[in-house]
Short mmCIF file of C-alpha atoms in Angstrom, two decimals:
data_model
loop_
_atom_site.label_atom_id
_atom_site.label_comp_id
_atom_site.label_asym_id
_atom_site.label_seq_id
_atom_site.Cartn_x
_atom_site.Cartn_y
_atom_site.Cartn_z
CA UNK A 1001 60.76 115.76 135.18
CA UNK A 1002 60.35 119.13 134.88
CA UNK A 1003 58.08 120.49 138.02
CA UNK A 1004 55.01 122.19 135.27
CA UNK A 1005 54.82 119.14 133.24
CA UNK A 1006 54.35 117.71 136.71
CA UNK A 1007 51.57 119.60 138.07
CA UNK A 1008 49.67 119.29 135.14
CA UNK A 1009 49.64 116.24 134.36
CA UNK A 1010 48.03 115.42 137.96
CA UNK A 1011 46.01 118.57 137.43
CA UNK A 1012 44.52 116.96 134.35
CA UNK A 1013 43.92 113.60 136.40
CA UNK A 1014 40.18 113.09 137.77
CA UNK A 1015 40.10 111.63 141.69
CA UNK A 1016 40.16 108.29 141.81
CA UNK A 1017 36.69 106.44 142.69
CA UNK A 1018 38.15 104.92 145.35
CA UNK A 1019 39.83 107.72 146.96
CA UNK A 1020 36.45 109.42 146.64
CA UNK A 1021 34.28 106.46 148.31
CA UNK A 1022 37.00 106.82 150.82
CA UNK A 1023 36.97 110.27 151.14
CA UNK A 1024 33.06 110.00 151.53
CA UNK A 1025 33.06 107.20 154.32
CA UNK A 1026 35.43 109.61 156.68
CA UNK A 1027 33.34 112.80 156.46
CA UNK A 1028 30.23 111.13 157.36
CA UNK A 1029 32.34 110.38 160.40
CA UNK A 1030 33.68 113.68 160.84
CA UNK A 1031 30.28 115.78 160.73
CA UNK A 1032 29.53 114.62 164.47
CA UNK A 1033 31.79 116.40 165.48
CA UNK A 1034 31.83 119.21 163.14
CA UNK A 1035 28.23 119.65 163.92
CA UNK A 1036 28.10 119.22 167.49
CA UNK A 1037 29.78 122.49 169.11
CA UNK A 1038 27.76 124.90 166.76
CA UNK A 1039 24.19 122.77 168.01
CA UNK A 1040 25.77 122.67 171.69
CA UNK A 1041 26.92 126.56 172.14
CA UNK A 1042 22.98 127.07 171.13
CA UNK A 1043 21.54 125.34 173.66
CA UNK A 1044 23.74 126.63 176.32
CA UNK A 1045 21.19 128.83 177.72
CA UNK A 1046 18.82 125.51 178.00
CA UNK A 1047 20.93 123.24 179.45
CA UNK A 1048 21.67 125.72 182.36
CA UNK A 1049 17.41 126.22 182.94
CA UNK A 1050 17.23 122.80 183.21
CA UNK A 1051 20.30 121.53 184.81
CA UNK A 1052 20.04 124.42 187.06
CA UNK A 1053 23.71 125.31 186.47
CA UNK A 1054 25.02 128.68 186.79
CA UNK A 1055 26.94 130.48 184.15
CA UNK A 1056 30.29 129.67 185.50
CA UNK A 1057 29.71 126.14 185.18
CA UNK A 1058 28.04 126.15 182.05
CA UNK A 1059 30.89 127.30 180.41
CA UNK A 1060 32.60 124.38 181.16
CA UNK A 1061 30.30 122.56 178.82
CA UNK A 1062 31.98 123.92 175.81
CA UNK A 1063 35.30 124.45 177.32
CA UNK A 1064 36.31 121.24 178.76
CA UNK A 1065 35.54 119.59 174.96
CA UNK A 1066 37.45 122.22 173.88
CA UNK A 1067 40.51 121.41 176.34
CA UNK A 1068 39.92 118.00 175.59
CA UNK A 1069 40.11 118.84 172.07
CA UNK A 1070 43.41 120.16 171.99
CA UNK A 1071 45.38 118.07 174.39
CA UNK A 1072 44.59 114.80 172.26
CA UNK A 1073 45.25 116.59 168.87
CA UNK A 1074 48.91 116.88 169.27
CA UNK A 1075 49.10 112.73 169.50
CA UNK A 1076 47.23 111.91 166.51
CA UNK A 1077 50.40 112.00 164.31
CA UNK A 1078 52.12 109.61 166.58
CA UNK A 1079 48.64 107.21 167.15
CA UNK A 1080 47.92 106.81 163.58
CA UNK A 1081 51.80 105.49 163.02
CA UNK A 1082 51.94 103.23 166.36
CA UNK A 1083 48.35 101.94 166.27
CA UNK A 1084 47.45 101.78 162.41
CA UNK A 1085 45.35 105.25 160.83
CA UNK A 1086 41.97 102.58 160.64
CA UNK A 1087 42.13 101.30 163.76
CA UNK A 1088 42.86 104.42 165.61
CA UNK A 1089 39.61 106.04 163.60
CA UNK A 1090 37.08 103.10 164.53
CA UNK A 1091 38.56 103.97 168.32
CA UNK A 1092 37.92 108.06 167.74
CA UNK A 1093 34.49 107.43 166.48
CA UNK A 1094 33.47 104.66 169.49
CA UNK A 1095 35.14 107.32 171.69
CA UNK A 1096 32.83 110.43 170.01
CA UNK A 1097 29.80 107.69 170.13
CA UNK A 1098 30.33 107.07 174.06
CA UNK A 1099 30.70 110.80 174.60
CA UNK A 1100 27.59 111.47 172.90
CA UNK A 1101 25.14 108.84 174.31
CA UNK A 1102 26.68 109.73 178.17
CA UNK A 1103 26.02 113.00 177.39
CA UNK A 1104 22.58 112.52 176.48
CA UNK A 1105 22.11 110.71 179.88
CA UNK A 1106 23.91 113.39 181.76
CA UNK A 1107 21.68 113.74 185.33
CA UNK A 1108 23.70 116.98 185.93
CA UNK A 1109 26.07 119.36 185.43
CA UNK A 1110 28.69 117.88 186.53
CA UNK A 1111 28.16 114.48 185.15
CA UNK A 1112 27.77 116.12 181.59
CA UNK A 1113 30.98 118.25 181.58
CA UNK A 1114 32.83 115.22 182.42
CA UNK A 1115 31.34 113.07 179.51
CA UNK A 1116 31.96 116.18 177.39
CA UNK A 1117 35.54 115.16 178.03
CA UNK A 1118 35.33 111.60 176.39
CA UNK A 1119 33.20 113.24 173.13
CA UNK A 1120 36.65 115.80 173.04
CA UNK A 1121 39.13 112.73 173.08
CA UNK A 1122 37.47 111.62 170.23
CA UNK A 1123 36.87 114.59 168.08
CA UNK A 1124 40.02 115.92 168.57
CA UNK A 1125 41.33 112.52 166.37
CA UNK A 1126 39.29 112.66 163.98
CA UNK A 1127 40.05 115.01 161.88
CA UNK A 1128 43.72 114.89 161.69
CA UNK A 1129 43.76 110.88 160.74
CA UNK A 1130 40.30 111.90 157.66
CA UNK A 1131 43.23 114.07 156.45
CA UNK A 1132 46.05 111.68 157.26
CA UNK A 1133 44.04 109.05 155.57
CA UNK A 1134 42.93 110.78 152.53
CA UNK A 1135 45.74 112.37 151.62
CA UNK A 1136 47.88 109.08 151.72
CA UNK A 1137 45.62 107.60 149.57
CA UNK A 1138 45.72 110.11 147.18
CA UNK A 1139 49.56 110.42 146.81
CA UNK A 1140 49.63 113.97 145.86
CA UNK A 1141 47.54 113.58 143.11
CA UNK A 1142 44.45 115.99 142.60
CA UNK A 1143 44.55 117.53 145.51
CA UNK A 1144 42.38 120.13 144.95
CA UNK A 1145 39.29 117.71 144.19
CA UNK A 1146 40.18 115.78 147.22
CA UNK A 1147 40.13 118.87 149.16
CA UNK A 1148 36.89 120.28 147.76
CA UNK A 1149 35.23 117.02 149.25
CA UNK A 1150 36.47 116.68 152.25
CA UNK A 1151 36.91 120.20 153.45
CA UNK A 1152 33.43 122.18 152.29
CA UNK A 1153 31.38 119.80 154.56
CA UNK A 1154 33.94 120.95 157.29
CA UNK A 1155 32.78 124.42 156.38
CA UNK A 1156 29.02 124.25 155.78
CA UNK A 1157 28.41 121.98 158.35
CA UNK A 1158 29.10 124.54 161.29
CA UNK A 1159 27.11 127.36 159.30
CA UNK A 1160 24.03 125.29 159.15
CA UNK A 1161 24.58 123.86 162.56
CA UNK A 1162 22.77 127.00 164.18
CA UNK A 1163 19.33 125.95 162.47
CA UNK A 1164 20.04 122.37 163.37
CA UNK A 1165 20.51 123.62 167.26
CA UNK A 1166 17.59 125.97 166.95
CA UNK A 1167 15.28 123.56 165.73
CA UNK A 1168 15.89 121.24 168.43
CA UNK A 1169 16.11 123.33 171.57
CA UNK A 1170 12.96 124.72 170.02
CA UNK A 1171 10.80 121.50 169.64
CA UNK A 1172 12.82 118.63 171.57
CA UNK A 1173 14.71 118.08 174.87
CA UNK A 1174 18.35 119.11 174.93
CA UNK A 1175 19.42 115.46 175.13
CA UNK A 1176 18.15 115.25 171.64
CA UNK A 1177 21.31 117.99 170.85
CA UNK A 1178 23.61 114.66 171.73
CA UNK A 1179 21.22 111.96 170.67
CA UNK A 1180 21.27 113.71 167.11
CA UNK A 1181 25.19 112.25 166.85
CA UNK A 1182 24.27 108.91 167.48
CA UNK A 1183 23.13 107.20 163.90
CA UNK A 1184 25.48 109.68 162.23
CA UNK A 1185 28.28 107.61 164.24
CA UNK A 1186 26.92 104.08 164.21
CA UNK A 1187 26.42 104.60 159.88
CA UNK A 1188 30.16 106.00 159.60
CA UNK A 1189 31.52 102.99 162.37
CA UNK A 1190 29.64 100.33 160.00
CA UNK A 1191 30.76 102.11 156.56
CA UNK A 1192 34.99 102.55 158.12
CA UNK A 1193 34.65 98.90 159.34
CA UNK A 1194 34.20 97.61 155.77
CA UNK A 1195 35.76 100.80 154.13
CA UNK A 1196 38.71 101.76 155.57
CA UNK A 1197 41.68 100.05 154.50
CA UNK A 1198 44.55 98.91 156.87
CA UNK A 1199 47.67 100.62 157.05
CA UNK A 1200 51.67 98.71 158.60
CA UNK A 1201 51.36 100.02 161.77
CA UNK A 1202 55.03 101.07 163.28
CA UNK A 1203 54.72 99.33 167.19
CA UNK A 1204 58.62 100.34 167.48
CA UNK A 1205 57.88 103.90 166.89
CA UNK A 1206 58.45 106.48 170.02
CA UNK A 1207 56.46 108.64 171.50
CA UNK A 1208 57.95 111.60 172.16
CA UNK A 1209 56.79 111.97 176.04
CA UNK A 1210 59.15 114.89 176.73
CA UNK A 1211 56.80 117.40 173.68
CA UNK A 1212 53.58 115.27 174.90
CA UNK A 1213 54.50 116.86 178.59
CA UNK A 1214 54.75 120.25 177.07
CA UNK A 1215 52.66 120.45 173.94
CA UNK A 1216 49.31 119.01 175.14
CA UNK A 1217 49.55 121.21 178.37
CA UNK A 1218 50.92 124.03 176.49
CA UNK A 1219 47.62 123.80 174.29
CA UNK A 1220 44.85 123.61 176.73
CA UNK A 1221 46.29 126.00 178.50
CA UNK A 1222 46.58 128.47 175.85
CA UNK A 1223 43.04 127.49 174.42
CA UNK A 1224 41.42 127.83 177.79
CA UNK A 1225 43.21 131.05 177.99
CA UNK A 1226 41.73 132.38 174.84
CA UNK A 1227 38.05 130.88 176.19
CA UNK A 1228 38.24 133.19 179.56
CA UNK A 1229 38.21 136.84 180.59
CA UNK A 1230 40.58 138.75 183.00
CA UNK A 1231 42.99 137.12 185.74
CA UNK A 1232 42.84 133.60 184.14
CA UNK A 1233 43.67 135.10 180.97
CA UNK A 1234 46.49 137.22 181.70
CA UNK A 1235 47.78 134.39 183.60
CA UNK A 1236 46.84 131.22 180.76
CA UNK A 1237 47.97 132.71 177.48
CA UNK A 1238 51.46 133.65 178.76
CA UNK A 1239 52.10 130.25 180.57
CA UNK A 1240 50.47 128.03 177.52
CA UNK A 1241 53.04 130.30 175.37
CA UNK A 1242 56.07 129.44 177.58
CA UNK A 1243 55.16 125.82 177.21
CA UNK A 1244 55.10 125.71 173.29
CA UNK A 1245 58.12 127.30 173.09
CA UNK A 1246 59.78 124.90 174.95
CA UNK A 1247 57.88 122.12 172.96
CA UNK A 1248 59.46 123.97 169.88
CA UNK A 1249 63.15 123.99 171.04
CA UNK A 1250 62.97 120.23 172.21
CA UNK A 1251 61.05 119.39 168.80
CA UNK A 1252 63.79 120.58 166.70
CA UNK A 1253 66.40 118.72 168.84
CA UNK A 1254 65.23 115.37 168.61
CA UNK A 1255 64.89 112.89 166.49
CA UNK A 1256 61.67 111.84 166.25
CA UNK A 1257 59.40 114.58 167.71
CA UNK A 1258 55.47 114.41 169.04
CA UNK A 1259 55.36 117.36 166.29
CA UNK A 1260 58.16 117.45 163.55
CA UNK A 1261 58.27 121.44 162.97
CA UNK A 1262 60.94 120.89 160.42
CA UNK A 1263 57.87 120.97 158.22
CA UNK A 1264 57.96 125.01 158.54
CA UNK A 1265 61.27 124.67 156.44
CA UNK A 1266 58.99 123.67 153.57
CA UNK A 1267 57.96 127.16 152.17
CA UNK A 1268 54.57 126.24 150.93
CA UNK A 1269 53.71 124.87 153.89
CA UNK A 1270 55.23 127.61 156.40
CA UNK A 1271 52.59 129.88 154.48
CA UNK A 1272 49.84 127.48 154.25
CA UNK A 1273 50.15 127.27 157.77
CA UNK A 1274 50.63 130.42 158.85
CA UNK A 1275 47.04 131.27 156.28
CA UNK A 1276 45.50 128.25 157.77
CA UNK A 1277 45.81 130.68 161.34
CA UNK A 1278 44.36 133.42 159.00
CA UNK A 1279 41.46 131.23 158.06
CA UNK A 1280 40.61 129.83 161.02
CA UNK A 1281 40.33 133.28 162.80
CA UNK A 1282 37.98 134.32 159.75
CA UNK A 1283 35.88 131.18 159.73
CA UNK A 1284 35.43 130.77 163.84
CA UNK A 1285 35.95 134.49 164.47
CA UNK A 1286 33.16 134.94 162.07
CA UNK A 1287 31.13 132.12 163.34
CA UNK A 1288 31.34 133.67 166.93
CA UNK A 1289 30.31 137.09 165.63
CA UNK A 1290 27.16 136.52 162.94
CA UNK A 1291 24.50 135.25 165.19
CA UNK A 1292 25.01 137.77 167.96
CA UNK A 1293 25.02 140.24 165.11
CA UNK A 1294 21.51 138.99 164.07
CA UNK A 1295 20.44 138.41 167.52
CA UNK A 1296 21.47 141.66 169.31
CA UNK A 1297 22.08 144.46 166.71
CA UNK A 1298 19.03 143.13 164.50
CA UNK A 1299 16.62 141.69 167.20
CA UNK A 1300 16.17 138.39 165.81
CA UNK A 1301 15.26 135.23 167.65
CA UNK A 1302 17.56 131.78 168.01
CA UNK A 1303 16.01 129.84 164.99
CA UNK A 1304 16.20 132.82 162.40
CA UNK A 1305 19.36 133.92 163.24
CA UNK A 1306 20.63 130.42 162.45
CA UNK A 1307 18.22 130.49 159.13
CA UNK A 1308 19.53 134.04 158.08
CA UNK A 1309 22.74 132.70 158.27
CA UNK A 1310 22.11 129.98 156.01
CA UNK A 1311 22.85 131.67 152.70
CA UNK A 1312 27.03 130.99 154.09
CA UNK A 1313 26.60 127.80 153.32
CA UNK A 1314 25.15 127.96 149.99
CA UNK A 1315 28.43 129.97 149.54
CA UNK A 1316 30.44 127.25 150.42
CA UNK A 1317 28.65 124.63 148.05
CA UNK A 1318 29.31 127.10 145.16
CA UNK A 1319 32.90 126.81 146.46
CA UNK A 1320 33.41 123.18 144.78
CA UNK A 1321 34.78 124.42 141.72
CA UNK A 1322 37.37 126.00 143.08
CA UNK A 1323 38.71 122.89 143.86
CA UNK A 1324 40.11 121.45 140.26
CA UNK A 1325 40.62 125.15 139.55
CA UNK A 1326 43.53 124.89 141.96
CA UNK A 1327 44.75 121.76 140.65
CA UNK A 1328 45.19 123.67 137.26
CA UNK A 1329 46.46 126.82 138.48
CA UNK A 1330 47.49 126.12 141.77
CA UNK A 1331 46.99 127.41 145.63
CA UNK A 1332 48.34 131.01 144.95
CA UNK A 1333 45.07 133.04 142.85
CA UNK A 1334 42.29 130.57 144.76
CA UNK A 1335 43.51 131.60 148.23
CA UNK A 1336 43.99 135.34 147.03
CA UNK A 1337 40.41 135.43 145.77
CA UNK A 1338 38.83 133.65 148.13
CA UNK A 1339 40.23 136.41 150.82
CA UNK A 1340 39.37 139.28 148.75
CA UNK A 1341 35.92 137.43 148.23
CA UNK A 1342 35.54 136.99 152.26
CA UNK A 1343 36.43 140.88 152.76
CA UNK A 1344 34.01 142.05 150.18
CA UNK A 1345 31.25 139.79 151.92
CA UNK A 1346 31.81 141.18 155.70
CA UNK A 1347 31.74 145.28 154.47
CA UNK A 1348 28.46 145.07 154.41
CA UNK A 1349 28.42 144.65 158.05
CA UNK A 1350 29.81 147.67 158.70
CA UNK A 1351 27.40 149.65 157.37
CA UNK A 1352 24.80 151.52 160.11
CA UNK A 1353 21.43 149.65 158.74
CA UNK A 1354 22.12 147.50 155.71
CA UNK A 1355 19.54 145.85 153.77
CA UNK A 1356 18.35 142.15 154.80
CA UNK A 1357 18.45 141.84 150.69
CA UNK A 1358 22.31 143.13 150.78
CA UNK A 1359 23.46 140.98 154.18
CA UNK A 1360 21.61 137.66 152.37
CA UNK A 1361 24.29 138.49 149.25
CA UNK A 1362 26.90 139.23 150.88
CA UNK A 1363 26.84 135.83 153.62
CA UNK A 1364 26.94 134.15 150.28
CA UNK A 1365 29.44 135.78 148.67
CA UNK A 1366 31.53 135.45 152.28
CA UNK A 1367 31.11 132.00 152.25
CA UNK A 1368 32.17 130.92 149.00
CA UNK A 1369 35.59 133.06 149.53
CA UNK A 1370 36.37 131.87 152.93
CA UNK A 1371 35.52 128.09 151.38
CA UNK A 1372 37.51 128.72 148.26
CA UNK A 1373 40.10 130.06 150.54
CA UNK A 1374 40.47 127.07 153.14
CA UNK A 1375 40.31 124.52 150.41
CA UNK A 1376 43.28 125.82 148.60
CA UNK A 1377 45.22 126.82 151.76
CA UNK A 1378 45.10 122.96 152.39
CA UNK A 1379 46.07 122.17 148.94
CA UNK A 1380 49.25 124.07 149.37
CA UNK A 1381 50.06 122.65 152.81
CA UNK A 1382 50.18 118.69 151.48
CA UNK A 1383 51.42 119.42 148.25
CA UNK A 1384 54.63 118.16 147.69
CA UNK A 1385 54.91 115.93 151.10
CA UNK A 1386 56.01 112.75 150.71
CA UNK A 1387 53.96 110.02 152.95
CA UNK A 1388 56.03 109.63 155.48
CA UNK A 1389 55.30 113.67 156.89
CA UNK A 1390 51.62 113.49 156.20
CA UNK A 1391 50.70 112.55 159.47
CA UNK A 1392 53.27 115.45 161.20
CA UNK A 1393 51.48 118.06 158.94
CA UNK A 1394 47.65 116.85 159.71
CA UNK A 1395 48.54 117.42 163.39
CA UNK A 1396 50.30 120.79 162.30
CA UNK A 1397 47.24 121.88 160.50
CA UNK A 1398 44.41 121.51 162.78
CA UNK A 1399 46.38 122.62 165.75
CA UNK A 1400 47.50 125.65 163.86
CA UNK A 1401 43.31 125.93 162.41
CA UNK A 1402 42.35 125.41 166.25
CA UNK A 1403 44.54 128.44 167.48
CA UNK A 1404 43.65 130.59 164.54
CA UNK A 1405 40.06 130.08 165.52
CA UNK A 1406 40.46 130.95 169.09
CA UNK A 1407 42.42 133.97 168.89
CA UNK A 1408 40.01 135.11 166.08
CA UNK A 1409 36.65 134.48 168.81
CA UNK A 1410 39.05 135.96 171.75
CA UNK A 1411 39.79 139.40 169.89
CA UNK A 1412 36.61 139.90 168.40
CA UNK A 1413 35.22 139.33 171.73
CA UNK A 1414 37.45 141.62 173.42
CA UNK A 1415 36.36 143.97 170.53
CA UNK A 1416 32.79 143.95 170.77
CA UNK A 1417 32.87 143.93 174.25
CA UNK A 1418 34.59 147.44 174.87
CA UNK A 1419 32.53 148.86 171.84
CA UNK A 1420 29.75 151.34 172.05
CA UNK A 1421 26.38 150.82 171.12
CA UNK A 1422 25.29 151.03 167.56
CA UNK A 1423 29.11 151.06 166.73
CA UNK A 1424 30.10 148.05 168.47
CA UNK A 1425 29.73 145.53 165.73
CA UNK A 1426 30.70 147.50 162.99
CA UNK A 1427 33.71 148.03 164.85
CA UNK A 1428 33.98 144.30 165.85
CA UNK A 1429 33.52 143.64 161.60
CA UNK A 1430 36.29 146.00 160.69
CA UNK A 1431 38.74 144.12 162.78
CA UNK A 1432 37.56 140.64 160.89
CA UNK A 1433 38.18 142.40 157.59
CA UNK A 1434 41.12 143.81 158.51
CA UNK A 1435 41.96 140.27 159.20
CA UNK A 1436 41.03 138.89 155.80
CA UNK A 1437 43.42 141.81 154.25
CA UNK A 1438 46.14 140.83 156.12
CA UNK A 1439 45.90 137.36 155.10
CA UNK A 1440 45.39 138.53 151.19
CA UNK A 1441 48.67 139.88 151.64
CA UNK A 1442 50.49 136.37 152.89
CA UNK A 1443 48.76 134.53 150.05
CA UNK A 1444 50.83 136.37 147.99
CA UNK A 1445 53.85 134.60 149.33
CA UNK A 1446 52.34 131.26 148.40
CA UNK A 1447 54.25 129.32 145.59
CA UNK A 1448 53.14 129.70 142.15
CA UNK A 1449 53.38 125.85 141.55
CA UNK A 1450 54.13 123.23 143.97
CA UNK A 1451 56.54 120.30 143.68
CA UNK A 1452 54.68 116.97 143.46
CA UNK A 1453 55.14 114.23 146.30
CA UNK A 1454 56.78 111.69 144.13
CA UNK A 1455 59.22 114.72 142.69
CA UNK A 1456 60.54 115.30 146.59
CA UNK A 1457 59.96 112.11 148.13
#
């Protein structure tokens, strides 16, 4: 069958019902999660008044779930073969649900990092098996669809989760910050119990201890080197390097690896990939950068940063018909546009004293293009695997997302950190375009039309 005749005919296919009930049932579980570190890095400054904690250990809070985070990501691929994709999310979300509650009780600082642990176990599986799970249901057809529901909750949900946090550190407890996850989980555990349908689990297949001794390590160390300053990050990044490249030379020797990077081979997902890095440094680079933006260059308090930053995710609504505009034409002129669109919408930061009118435009404008952008970035990464790599390339992606996102917060960081007064942020916002360009450029490189799964299966 000739590969165009292909893509259009599922381009001209509407998503299945059930694929979208399904679809629905595993982002309600995923916005916990999603929501939770935007609320939590708010309330940072609270918990440490009232836990008494100092600002060395109230980092912790947000960096052991991220550590947590990234050491369990890396088995997800091998869980949801050995264990069965809906029993191993009913587990993540009862793991996330625990975390959550504990967390709420925490009676100190020490107690609450710890049970900040347990919530990162469980977040860091959920979002690899919603994509594993979706996307096998689907079978490569409309992908772009599938995407546009299950990805622009991933992206408005941390834009608005500012003016959740703000609302609650202003008129609750912290514990409420935690509490807050609790129904969300309990409705998506009920829903998945009746929901989600069983997969053959594998209870042969091998895990690949050897990459689990050097991936997982490799990982947190590299993310908590990206989290710190100084010594610890001179010493971190280099070291959590080493260990991935030795994950990558054993991966490609064995025959069943934790990670199977043969994937890269597969051009449109090398370049999905390597733009999924791009997009995650725009998305969590810009994340880190807006509200202290709005709170230190423009003098704005906690709750109206986080409601002046709103407009983003009335960008990324608008973003949902980008997704059967990619099934027609494919990943290539979405992700383009969608970069071009997220450059034009951070230039007005770099102006001395723009307009509030001007910055409310151009969040919008930045969200829909870094929304448009992610959803057909994903498109191109699962188009044309068969079902048997799905699970290898969910665990690719969000790793990959994960790293993007804290090498875009590190060098913006380190960028607004050695700048100078008034030019500091525009300075800091030049790099994140500069970013966005670069990653125009690599979209370029994306395929013009991807083979369907049943084609290369």
């Amino acid at each position: 069958m000739p590969e165009t005749t292909t893509h259009s005919t599922h381009s001209s296919e509407r998503l299945d019902p059930a694929v979208r009930k399904l679809a629905g049932i595993l982002v309600l579980g995923a916005l916990a999660p999603l929501l939770d570190s935007t609320i939590v890095s708010i309330a940072l400054h609270t918990l440490g008044h009232d836990l008494g904690a100092s600002t060395t250990s109230l980092q912790w809070v947000s960096t052991a779930y991220l550590l947590a985070l990234a050491t369990v990501v890396p088995v997800s691929g091998w869980a949801v073969e050995r264990f069965d994709s809906r029993r191993v999310w009913l587990g993540a979300l009862l793991l996330f649900l625990a975390g959550s509650l504990l967390c709420g009780l925490a009676w100190n600082i020490g107690s609450l990092i710890a049970f900040r642990v347990i919530q990162g176990i469980g977040g860091g599986l959920l979002l690899p098996v919603l994509q594993t799970l979706v996307m096998r249901a689907a079978g490569g057809r409309s992908l772009g669809r599938l995407m546009a529901a299950i990805t622009l909750p991933a992206m408005v949900v941390p834009i608005l989760g500012p003016v959740v946090g703000g609302l609650i550190v202003g008129h609750l407890s912290w514990r409420w910050i935690f509490y807050v996850n609790l129904p969300v989980c309990l409705l998506a555990l009920a829903l998945a119990w009746r929901g989600v349908p069983k997969d053959t689990p594998r209870p042969r297949h091998h895990l690949d201890l050897t990459g689990l001794l050097l991936l997982s390590p490799g990982l947190a160390t590299l993310v908590y080197g990206l989290s710190e300053t100084g010594a610890a990050r001179a010493t971190a990044i280099p070291v959590g390097a080493v260990l991935i490249a030795l994950f990558a030379r054993h991966a490609l020797r064995v025959r069943e690896p934790l990670v199977d990077l043969r994937l890269f081979r597969d051009r449109a997902f090398a370049v999905s990939s390597i733009l999924t890095f791009l997009n995650g440094l725009a998305l969590f680079g810009g994340m880190f950068l807006l509200p202290l933006y709005y709170q230190q260059a423009r003098g704005e308090g906690v709750i109206a940063a986080g409601l002046l930053l709103a407009p983003q995710g009335l960008g990324s609504l608008l973003a949902r018909v980008t997704g059967p505009l990619t099934d027609r034409l494919g990943p290539r002129p979405v992700t383009v546009a969608g970069m071009l669109l997220c450059a034009l919408g951070t230039l007005p930061f770099l102006l001395p004293h723009p307009g509030a009118a001007l910055l409310l435009v151009a969040l919008v404008v930045r969200g829909l293009g870094v929304s448009a952008a992610n959803l057909a970035v994903m498109v191109g990464a699962y188009q044309g695997l068969d079902r048997a790599r799905i699970p290898h390339a969910s665990t690719t992606v969000r790793i990959v997302q994960q790293l993007g996102g804290g090498v875009g917060t590190a060098v913006l960081a380190t960028v607004l950190a050695h700048g100078h007064g008034s030019t500091a942020f525009p300075h800091a916002f030049a790099w994140a375009t500069a970013f966005t360009v670069v990653a125009c450029l690599v979209g370029l490189c994306l395929p013009v039309r991807v083979a369907s799964a049943e084609r290369r299966s």
